[in-house]
Short mmCIF file of C-alpha atoms in Angstrom, two decimals:
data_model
loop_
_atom_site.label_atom_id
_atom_site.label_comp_id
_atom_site.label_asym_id
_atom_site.label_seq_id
_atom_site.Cartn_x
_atom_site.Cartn_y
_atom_site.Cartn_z
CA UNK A 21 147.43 234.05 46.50
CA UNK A 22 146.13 237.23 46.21
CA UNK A 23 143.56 238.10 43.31
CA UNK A 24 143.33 241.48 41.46
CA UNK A 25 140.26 241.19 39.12
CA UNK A 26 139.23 244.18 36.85
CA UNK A 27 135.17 244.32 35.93
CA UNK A 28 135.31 245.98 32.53
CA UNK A 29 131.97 247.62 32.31
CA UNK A 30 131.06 247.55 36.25
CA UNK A 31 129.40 250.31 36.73
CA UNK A 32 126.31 248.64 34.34
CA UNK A 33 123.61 246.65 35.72
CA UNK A 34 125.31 243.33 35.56
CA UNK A 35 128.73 244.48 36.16
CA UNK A 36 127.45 246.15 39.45
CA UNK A 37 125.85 242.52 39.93
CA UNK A 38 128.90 240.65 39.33
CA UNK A 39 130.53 242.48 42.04
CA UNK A 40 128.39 242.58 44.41
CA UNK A 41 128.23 238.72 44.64
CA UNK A 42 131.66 238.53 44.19
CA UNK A 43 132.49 240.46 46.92
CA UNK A 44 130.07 238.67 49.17
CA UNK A 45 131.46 235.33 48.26
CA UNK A 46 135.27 236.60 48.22
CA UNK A 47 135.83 239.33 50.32
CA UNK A 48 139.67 238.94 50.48
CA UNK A 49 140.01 239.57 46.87
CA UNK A 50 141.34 243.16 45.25
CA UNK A 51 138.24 244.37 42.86
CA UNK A 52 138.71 246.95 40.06
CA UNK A 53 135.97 248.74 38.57
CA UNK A 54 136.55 249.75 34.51
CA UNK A 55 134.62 252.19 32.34
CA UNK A 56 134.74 255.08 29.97
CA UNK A 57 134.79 257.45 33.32
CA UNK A 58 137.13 256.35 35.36
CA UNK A 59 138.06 258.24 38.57
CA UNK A 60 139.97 257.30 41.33
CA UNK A 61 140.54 254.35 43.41
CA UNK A 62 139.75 250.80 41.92
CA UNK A 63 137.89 253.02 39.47
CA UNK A 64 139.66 253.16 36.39
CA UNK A 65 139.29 254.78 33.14
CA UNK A 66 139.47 252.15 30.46
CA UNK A 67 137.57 252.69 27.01
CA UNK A 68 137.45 249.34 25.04
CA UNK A 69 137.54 251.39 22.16
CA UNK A 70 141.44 252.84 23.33
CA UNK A 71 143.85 250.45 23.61
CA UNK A 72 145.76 253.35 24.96
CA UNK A 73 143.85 253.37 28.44
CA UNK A 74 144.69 249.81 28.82
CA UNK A 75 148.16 250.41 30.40
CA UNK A 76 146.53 250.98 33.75
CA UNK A 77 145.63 247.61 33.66
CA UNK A 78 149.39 246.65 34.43
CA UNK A 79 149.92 249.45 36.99
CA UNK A 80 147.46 248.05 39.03
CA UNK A 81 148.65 244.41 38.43
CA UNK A 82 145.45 243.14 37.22
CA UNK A 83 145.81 239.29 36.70
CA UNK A 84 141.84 238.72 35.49
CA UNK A 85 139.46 240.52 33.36
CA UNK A 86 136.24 240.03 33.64
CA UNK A 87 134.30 241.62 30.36
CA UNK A 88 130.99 242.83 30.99
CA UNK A 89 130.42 245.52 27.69
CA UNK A 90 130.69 244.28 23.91
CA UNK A 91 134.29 244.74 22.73
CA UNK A 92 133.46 244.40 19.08
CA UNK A 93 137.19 245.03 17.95
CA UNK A 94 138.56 242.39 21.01
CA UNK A 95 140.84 244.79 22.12
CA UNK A 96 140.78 243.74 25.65
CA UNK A 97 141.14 239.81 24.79
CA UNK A 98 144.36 240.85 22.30
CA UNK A 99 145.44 242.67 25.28
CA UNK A 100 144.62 239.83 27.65
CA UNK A 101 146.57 237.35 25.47
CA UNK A 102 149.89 239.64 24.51
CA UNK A 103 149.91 239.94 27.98
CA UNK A 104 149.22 236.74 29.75
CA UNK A 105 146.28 237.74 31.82
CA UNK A 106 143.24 235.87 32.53
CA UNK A 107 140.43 237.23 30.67
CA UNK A 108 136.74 236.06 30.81
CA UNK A 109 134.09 237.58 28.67
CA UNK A 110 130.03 237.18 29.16
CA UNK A 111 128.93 239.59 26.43
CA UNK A 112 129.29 238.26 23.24
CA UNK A 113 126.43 237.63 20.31
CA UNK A 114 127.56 234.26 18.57
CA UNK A 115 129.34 236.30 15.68
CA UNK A 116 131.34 237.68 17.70
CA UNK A 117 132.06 235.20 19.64
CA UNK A 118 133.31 232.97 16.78
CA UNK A 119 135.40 235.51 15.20
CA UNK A 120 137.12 236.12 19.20
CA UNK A 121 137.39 232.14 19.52
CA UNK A 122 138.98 232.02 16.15
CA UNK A 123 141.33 235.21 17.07
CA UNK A 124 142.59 233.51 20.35
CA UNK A 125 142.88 229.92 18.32
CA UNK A 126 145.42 231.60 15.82
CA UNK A 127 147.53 233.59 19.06
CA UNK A 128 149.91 232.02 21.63
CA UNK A 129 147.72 231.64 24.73
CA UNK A 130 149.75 231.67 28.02
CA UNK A 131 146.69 232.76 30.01
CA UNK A 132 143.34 231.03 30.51
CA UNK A 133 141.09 232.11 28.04
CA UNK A 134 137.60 231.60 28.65
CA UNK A 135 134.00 232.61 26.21
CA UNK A 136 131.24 232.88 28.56
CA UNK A 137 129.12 234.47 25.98
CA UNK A 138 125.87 231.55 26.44
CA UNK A 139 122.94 231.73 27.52
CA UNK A 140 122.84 233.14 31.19
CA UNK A 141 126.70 233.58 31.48
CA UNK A 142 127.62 230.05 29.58
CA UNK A 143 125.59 227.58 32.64
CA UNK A 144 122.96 226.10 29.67
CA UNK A 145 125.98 223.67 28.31
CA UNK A 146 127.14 222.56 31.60
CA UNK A 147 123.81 221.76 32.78
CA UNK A 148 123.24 219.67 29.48
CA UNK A 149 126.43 217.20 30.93
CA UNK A 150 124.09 216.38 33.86
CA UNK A 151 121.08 215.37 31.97
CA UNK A 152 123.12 212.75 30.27
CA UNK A 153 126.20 210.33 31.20
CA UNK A 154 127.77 210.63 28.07
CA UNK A 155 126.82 213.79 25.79
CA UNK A 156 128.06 211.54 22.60
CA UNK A 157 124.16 209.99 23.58
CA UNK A 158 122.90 213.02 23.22
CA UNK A 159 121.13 213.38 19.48
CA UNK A 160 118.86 217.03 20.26
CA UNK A 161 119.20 219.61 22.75
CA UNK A 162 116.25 222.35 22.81
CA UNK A 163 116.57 225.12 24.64
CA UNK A 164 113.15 226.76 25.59
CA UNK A 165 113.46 230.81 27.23
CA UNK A 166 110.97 232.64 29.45
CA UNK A 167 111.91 236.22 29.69
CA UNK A 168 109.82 238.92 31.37
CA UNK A 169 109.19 242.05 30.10
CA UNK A 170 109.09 243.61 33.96
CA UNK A 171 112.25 241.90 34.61
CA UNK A 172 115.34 244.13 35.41
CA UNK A 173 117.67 243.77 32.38
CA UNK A 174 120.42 245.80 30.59
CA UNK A 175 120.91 247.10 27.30
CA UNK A 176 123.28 244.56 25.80
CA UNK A 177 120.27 242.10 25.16
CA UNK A 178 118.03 244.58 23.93
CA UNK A 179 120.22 246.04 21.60
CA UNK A 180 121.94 242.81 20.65
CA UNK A 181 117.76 242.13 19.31
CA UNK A 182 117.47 245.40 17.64
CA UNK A 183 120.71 244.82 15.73
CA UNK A 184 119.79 241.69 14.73
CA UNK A 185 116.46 240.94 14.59
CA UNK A 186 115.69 241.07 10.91
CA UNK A 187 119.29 239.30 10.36
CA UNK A 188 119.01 235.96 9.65
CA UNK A 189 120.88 233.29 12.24
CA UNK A 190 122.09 229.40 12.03
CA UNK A 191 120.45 226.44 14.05
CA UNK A 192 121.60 223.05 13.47
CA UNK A 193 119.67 220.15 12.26
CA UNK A 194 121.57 216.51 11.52
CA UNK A 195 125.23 218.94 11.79
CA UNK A 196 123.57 220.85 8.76
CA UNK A 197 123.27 224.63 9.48
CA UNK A 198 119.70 225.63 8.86
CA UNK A 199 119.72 229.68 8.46
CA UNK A 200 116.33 231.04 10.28
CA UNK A 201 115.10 234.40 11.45
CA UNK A 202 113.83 235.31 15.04
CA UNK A 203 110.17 235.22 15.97
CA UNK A 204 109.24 233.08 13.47
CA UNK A 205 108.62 229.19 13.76
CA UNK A 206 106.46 229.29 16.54
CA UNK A 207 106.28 226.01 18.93
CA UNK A 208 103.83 225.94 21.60
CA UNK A 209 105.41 224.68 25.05
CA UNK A 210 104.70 224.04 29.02
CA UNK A 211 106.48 226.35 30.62
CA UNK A 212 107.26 225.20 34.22
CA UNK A 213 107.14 227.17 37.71
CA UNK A 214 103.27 228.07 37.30
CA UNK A 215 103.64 230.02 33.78
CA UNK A 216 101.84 227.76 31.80
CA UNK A 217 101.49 227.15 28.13
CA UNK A 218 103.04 229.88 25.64
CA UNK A 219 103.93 229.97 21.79
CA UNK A 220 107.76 230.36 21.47
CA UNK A 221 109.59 231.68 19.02
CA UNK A 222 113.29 231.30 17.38
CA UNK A 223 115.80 232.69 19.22
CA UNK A 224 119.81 233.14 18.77
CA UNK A 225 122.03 232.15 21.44
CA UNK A 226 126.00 231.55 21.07
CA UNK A 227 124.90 227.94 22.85
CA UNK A 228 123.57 226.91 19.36
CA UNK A 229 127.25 227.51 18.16
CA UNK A 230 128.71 226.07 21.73
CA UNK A 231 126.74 222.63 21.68
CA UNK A 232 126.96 221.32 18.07
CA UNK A 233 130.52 222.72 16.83
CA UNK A 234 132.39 222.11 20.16
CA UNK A 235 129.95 219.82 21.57
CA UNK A 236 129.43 217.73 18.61
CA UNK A 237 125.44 217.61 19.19
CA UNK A 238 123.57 217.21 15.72
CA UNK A 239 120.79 218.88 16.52
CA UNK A 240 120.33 221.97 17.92
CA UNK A 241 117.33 224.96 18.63
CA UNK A 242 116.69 227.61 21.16
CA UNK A 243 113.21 229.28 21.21
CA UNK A 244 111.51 232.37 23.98
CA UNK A 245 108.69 233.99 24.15
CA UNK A 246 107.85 236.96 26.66
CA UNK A 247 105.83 237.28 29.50
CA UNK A 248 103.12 238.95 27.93
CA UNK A 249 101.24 236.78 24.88
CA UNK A 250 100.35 240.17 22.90
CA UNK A 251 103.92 240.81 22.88
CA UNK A 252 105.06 237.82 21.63
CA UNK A 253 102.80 237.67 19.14
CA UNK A 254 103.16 240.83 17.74
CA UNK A 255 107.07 240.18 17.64
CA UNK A 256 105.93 237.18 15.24
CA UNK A 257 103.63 238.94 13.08
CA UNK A 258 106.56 241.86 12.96
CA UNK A 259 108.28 239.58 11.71
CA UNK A 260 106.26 237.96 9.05
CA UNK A 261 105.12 241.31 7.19
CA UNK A 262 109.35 242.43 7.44
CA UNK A 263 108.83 245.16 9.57
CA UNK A 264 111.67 244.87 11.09
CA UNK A 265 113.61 245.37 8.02
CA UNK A 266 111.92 248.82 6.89
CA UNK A 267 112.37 250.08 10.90
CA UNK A 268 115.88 252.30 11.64
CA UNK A 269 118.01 250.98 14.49
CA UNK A 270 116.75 253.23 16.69
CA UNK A 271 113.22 252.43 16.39
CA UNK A 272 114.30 248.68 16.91
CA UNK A 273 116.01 249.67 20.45
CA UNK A 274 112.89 251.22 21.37
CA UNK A 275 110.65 247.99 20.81
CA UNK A 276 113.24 246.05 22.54
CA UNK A 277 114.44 248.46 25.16
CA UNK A 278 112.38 248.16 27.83
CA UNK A 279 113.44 247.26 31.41
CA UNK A 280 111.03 246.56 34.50
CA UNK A 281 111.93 246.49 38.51
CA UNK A 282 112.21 242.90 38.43
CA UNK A 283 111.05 240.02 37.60
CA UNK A 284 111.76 236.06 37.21
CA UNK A 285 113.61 234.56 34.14
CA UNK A 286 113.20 230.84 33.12
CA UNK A 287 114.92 228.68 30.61
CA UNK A 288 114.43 224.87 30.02
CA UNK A 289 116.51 222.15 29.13
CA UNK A 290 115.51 219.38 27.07
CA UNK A 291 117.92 216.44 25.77
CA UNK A 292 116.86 213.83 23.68
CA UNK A 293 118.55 210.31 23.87
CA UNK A 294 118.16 206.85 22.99
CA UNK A 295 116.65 206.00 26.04
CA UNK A 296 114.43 209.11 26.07
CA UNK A 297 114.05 212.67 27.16
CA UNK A 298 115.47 214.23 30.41
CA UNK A 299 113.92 217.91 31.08
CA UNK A 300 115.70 220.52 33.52
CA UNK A 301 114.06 223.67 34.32
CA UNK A 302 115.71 226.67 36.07
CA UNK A 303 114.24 229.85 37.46
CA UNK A 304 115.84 232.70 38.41
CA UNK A 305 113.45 234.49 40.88
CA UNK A 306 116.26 237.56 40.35
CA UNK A 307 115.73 237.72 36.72
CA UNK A 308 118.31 237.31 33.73
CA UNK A 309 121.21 239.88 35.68
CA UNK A 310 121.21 237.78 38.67
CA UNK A 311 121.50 234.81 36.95
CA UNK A 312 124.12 236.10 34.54
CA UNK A 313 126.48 237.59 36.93
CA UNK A 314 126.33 234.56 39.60
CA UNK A 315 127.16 232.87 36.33
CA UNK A 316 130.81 234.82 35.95
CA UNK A 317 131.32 234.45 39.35
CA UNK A 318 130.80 230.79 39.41
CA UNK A 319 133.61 230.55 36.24
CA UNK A 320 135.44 233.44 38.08
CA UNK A 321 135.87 230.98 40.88
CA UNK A 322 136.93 228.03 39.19
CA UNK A 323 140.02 229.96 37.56
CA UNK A 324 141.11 231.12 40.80
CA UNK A 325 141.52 227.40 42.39
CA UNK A 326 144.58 227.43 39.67
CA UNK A 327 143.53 223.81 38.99
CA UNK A 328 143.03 224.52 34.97
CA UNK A 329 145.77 225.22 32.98
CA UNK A 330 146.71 228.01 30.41
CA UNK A 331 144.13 227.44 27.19
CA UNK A 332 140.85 228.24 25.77
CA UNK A 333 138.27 227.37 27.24
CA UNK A 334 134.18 227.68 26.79
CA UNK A 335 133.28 228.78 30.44
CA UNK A 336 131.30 224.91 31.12
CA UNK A 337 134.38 223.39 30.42
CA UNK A 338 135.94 224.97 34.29
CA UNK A 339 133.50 222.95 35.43
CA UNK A 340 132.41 219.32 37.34
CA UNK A 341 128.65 219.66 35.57
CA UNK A 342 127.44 217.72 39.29
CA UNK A 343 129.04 220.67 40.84
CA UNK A 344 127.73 223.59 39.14
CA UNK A 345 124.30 222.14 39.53
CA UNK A 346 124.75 221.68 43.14
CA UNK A 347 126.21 225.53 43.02
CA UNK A 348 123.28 227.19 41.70
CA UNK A 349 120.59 224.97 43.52
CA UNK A 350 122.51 226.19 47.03
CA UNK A 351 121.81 230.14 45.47
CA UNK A 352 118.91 231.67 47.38
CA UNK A 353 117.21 232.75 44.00
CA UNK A 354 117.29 230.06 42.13
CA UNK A 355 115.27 227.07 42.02
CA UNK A 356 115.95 223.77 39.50
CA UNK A 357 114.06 220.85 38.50
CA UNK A 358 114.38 217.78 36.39
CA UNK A 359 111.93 215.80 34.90
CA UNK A 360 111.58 212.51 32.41
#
């Protein structure tokens, strides 16, 4: 069958990312680049703000969208839906991600829906099925983040922190929501892959949302810190004195803006059970866009088998969680470890 899939926001750094392994995997498949531009070619003018530009999208007999720029109105999932074309979306902050889920609840879905929005393209909650047998054994999940200032990142992180950062965000502890504020409740941990010990901070992530209200998982935290100690800390005493609060949104992006040449991005896994802990810890020697974009292609993959039918889904659920492991281990950049 032959594939035509649109890249909404491809010509940004993971966009370009996305299809770039995506060709290399696929290289029979039709690609179509959108943005505010266009041209000509598979480059075509689409502004998610213009529902108007969409029509293109059936000219060119686009059966998947893959969203790669915040849509904060959903246009292109209303569109995906009233037309019955595969839509997949990796961008969204978990406010926006409930109010989409909620939109494509209440709608007739004769597509395949899917919210990527997780951490690192929606992998964390899939690689939480592999650390257990049955996640219903599974009473905490903490997810601990690594992220390098030097590493080679795009804006929708940064300013997704700027916006938010003095906005106060929900963690769940016993399936009560516990309302806390980045940077603050520091936990020292043991970072793996030679980085050593580092204070870590709260830290959003739609996976909170994913793991306890879909996942049924009582408990619930996600916490980073940066590369640099200095950096972290001064994030955290920000934070303390409400700086954050008195700074405009443009002073924000400039704190958080910054992007390097490249760099490695880690995140650990920890479960805890009954029978005890399981760790799994995951670099990507690439940095968060690598790892973000192999992501969608992974979930881009599993809709074109045709093996899952038309519904929502949350991108771990296209998965075996034995097979994605055994995906990403095979990727040249990425290296995994799991530990009692």
């Amino acid at each position: 069958m032959e594939h035509n899939i649109l890249v909404v926001g491809g010509n940004g750094l993971v966009g370009k990312t996305i299809i770039r392994i995506l060709k290399s995997r696929n290289p029979q498949i039709n690609i179509f680049i959108g943005g505010r531009k266009g041209g000509t070619g598979n480059h075509l003018k689409i502004d998610v703000t213009d529902p108007g530009t969409f029509q293109v999208i059936l000219e060119k007999k686009i059966d998947m969208v893959i969203l790669s720029v915040n849509d904060k109105e959903d246009n292109i999932l209303r569109f995906a839906i009233e037309n019955k074309i595969d839509y997949l979306d990796i961008t969204k902050p978990t406010p926006d991600l409930v109010k989409a889920y909620v939109l494509a609840k209440n709608r007739t879905v004769q597509s395949r829906i899917v919210f990527s929005s997780g951490w690192m393209g929606g992998i964390v909650n899939g690689l939480v099925k592999t650390l257990s047998g049955d996640i219903k054994d599974i009473q905490e999940v903490k997810l601990f983040v690594y992220y390098s200032v030097k590493d080679l990142a795009g804006e929708s992180s940064a300013h997704f922190m700027a916006e938010n950062v003095a906005k106060p965000f929900i963690r769940y502890e016993n399936n009560s929501q516990v309302p806390v504020k980045h940077f603050l409740d520091s936990e020292d941990f043991d970072f793996s892959f030679g980085i050593g010990k580092r204070e870590a901070y709260n830290f959003d992530v739609p996976d909170l949302y994913i793991l306890n209200q879909i996942e049924k998982i009582p408990n619930v935290s996600a916490k980073m810190t940066y590369n640099s100690k200095f950096i972290t800390w001064l994030l955290g005493a920000f934070q303390k004195v409400k700086i954050f609060n008195i700074l405009s949104l443009k002073e924000r992006r400039m704190i958080f803006g910054s992007s390097g040449n490249g760099d490695q991005s880690v995140f650990e896994i920890i479960i805890k059970t009954k029978s005890g802990n399981e760790k799994l810890s995951l670099q990507s020697t690439k940095g968060q866009a690598e790892l973000t974009a192999l992501s969608a292609v992974f979930h881009t993959e599993e809709l074109m088998k045709g093996l899952h039918e038309n519904n929502i889904y949350f991108s771990h659920q296209l998965h075996q969680p034995s097979s994605l492991l055994e995906k990403l281990k095979a990727y040249e950049s990425i290296n995994i470890k799991t530990s009692r």
